[in-house]
Amino acid sequence: MKTNRFWSWLVFLLGAAYFIVPLIATFEFSLRMRRGEYSFDAYASVFADPRFHATFGYSALIGLFTIVVGVLVIVPAVYFVRLRMPWLRPFVEFVTLLPLVIPALVLVYGYIRLYNSSSIIPFTGSALGTDILLTGAYVTLALPYMYRAVDTGMRTIDIGTLTEAAQIMGANQVQIIWQIILPNILVAILSGAFLTFAIVIGEFTIASLLNRPAFGPYLVGIGTNRAYEPAALAIISFIITWGAMGMINVLGRFAPRTSARTD
Amino acid sequence: MAAFLEVQNLTKSFGSNTVVKGVSFAFDKGEFISLLGPSGCGKTTILRMIAGFESVTAGTIQVEGQDITHLKPNQRQLGMVFQAYALFPNLNVGDNIGFGLKIAGMPAEQRRARVDEMLRLIGLPGYEKRYPYEMSGGQQQRVALARAIAPRPRMLLLDEPLSALDAKIRVSLREEIRAIQLDLGITTVFVTHDQEEALSISDRVVVMHAGNIEQLGAPHEIYNKPATRFVATFVGQLNSIEATILDPAARTVSIDGHIVTVPHLPADAAANVLTQLTLRPEVVAVGASEGNDVTLTGTIADVTFLGSVIRLRVSLGKNVISLDTFNDQRTVPPVRGEPVTISLASKNLLIL
Ligand SMILES: Nc1ncnc2c1ncn2[C@@H]1O[C@H](COP(=O)(O)OP(=O)(O)O)[C@@H](O)[C@H]1O
Ligand SMILES: [Mg+2]
């Protein structure tokens, strides 16, 4: 069994190195802005750039709206499909996977064709309209993750019985979803929300083609005309993304506990 | 006086499968009613139609003279306790019990008082801050009961609320449910597949089979005078005895050579034809006993020690009869293979 251990560790370390070595190299490079010594100058330069704050703030706000809209659409949808139309689930599952299959480029060209300023619904005609469009696009992009998170959350509780228990005590559908279903899947929703946030913060294609001042296009722009700052930014966005992922893990500990007992 | 709960010709089909077939019954205010029957006979479906969770294919449901057949569940003012795991996991005990009151718009102060009252009723005072996962299954079901009755529903519905619990808790909790029900005088419909449970706590029992009512009556009527063979076999133990008809006019039969006169025979009875008699184990005595006019001899085929009761199986020849005797600690229990004399009253030999 000793040799077995050895090989699995070797494979693990190789895999880890594959991810960690470039990260370390990037980090090391980001510290070399000042000649001859390590410094955080590149980071200082990034944080001093007002466009960093503006684009990050913009993307964070869009991310927040994406989460809210996503929750408002997906939670009731998953709930009613599970409760009333379970036969529809395979179809819904397929639909929610489409954003992974269809390139974002296709999606955004479709949007531009459909909602351009000379169309019947000229969303791209104004900044606000484009922001709404961008949020809609991000809801779609995050759909596979949000749907799965919410669906998994609902699997852990008996939504049928909880719904009926609330119904017989006089609650209506809205009260049931907000007071019973949502609080019980909050942890699942939050993990979906952090994933959504991570996606929105780093997204480039759609934001760039819709010409919005988002963080993704800013990252790419910096990358093409600076040397050390892109490395620093890569490390920063890596920390943000992994911070969001880490939150998902932490939240998992607060998931609702089953009360199944026979005593 | 009009009935409190009146169900008429209630029918439910799932597609082409009719699972409740024109069921009718009427009950008075304050009655504890059990729907009893084997798994799949339609008990839950009836309860769910009363609650409003299943649509009705045909028939009507009335409560206090009001037709509720097509009302939504949240308009029926009923309380329900489910099999298990129906407490809201995100709410503590106090908020679970207070949920219906909050929905009804009761002010927080009054709500707290009612929750306290309910917690005392179910014997869990001071538990309002606990969460469901911190409580035993029995405690959770008591909270579920409190939650159901807190908003003062017109009627209480229970769907096998004890079936997920251990045997000991099951017995103590069913007695508690009955005590609370009597205390509040709330009309209650209780679904179970456990005949002992139904007989022990009900005012009246509806015995169901394959979507139909087989018999409706008080527990002793169901047990002592089963209307159909199904009821007789489903409720309690039953001996089935093969006998040969000797003289239809004199109602005499032969049970493994013993000649016995029975209370009645089928109308089409003919001499030398086999017939089935039934007999409850507890009406058979070991040895002679007062009032028993039939004495049979056989050998003990099996002895099952059940504590306060000893169940014997006595072989008479072709027939084997089960019977119960009390465990008398002053005497040695019967031994397998011993000869034995048993007695019974011929009026207890029934043909179903
Ligand atoms: N939603 C449903 N769709 C189809 N068949 C159902 C549904 N609910 C119950 N049934 C069927 O109806 C019959 C009676 O079920 P049920 O009322 O749950 O029985 P019980 O509670 O007496 O065990 C069963 O054969 C069951 O399979
Ligand atoms: Mg059932």
XYZ file of C-alpha atoms in Angstrom, chain B residues 5-13 18-25 35 41-52 54-62 67-70 76 208 211-213:
48
model
C -67.995 16.239 8.676
C -69.956 14.791 5.819
C -68.335 13.084 2.863
C -70.612 11.981 0.062
C -69.795 9.661 -2.776
C -66.166 10.778 -2.718
C -64.244 9.461 -5.724
C -60.686 9.947 -6.886
C -59.064 8.718 -10.068
C -59.704 4.859 -9.500
C -58.242 4.690 -6.011
C -61.205 6.007 -3.984
C -64.518 4.608 -5.127
C -67.550 6.562 -4.020
C -66.872 6.723 -0.308
C -69.497 8.244 2.019
C -69.432 8.843 5.756
C -59.280 5.514 8.485
C -56.139 1.350 -0.090
C -56.692 5.097 -0.520
C -56.626 6.406 3.078
C -54.097 9.153 2.441
C -55.881 10.143 -0.752
C -59.139 10.650 1.185
C -57.367 12.690 3.847
C -55.626 14.780 1.210
C -58.946 15.461 -0.517
C -60.399 16.613 2.811
C -57.340 18.858 3.282
C -57.615 20.154 -0.287
C -55.889 16.529 -4.092
C -58.688 17.546 -6.397
C -61.903 15.587 -6.104
C -62.946 13.521 -9.132
C -66.533 13.243 -7.903
C -68.488 13.706 -4.693
C -68.623 16.370 -1.993
C -66.997 17.188 1.326
C -68.871 19.284 3.882
C -69.288 22.675 1.098
C -65.475 22.788 1.040
C -64.997 20.435 -1.912
C -63.454 23.086 -4.122
C -60.401 25.429 4.842
C -61.039 0.472 3.982
C -60.816 2.280 -2.315
C -64.035 1.097 -0.668
C -65.356 1.201 2.877
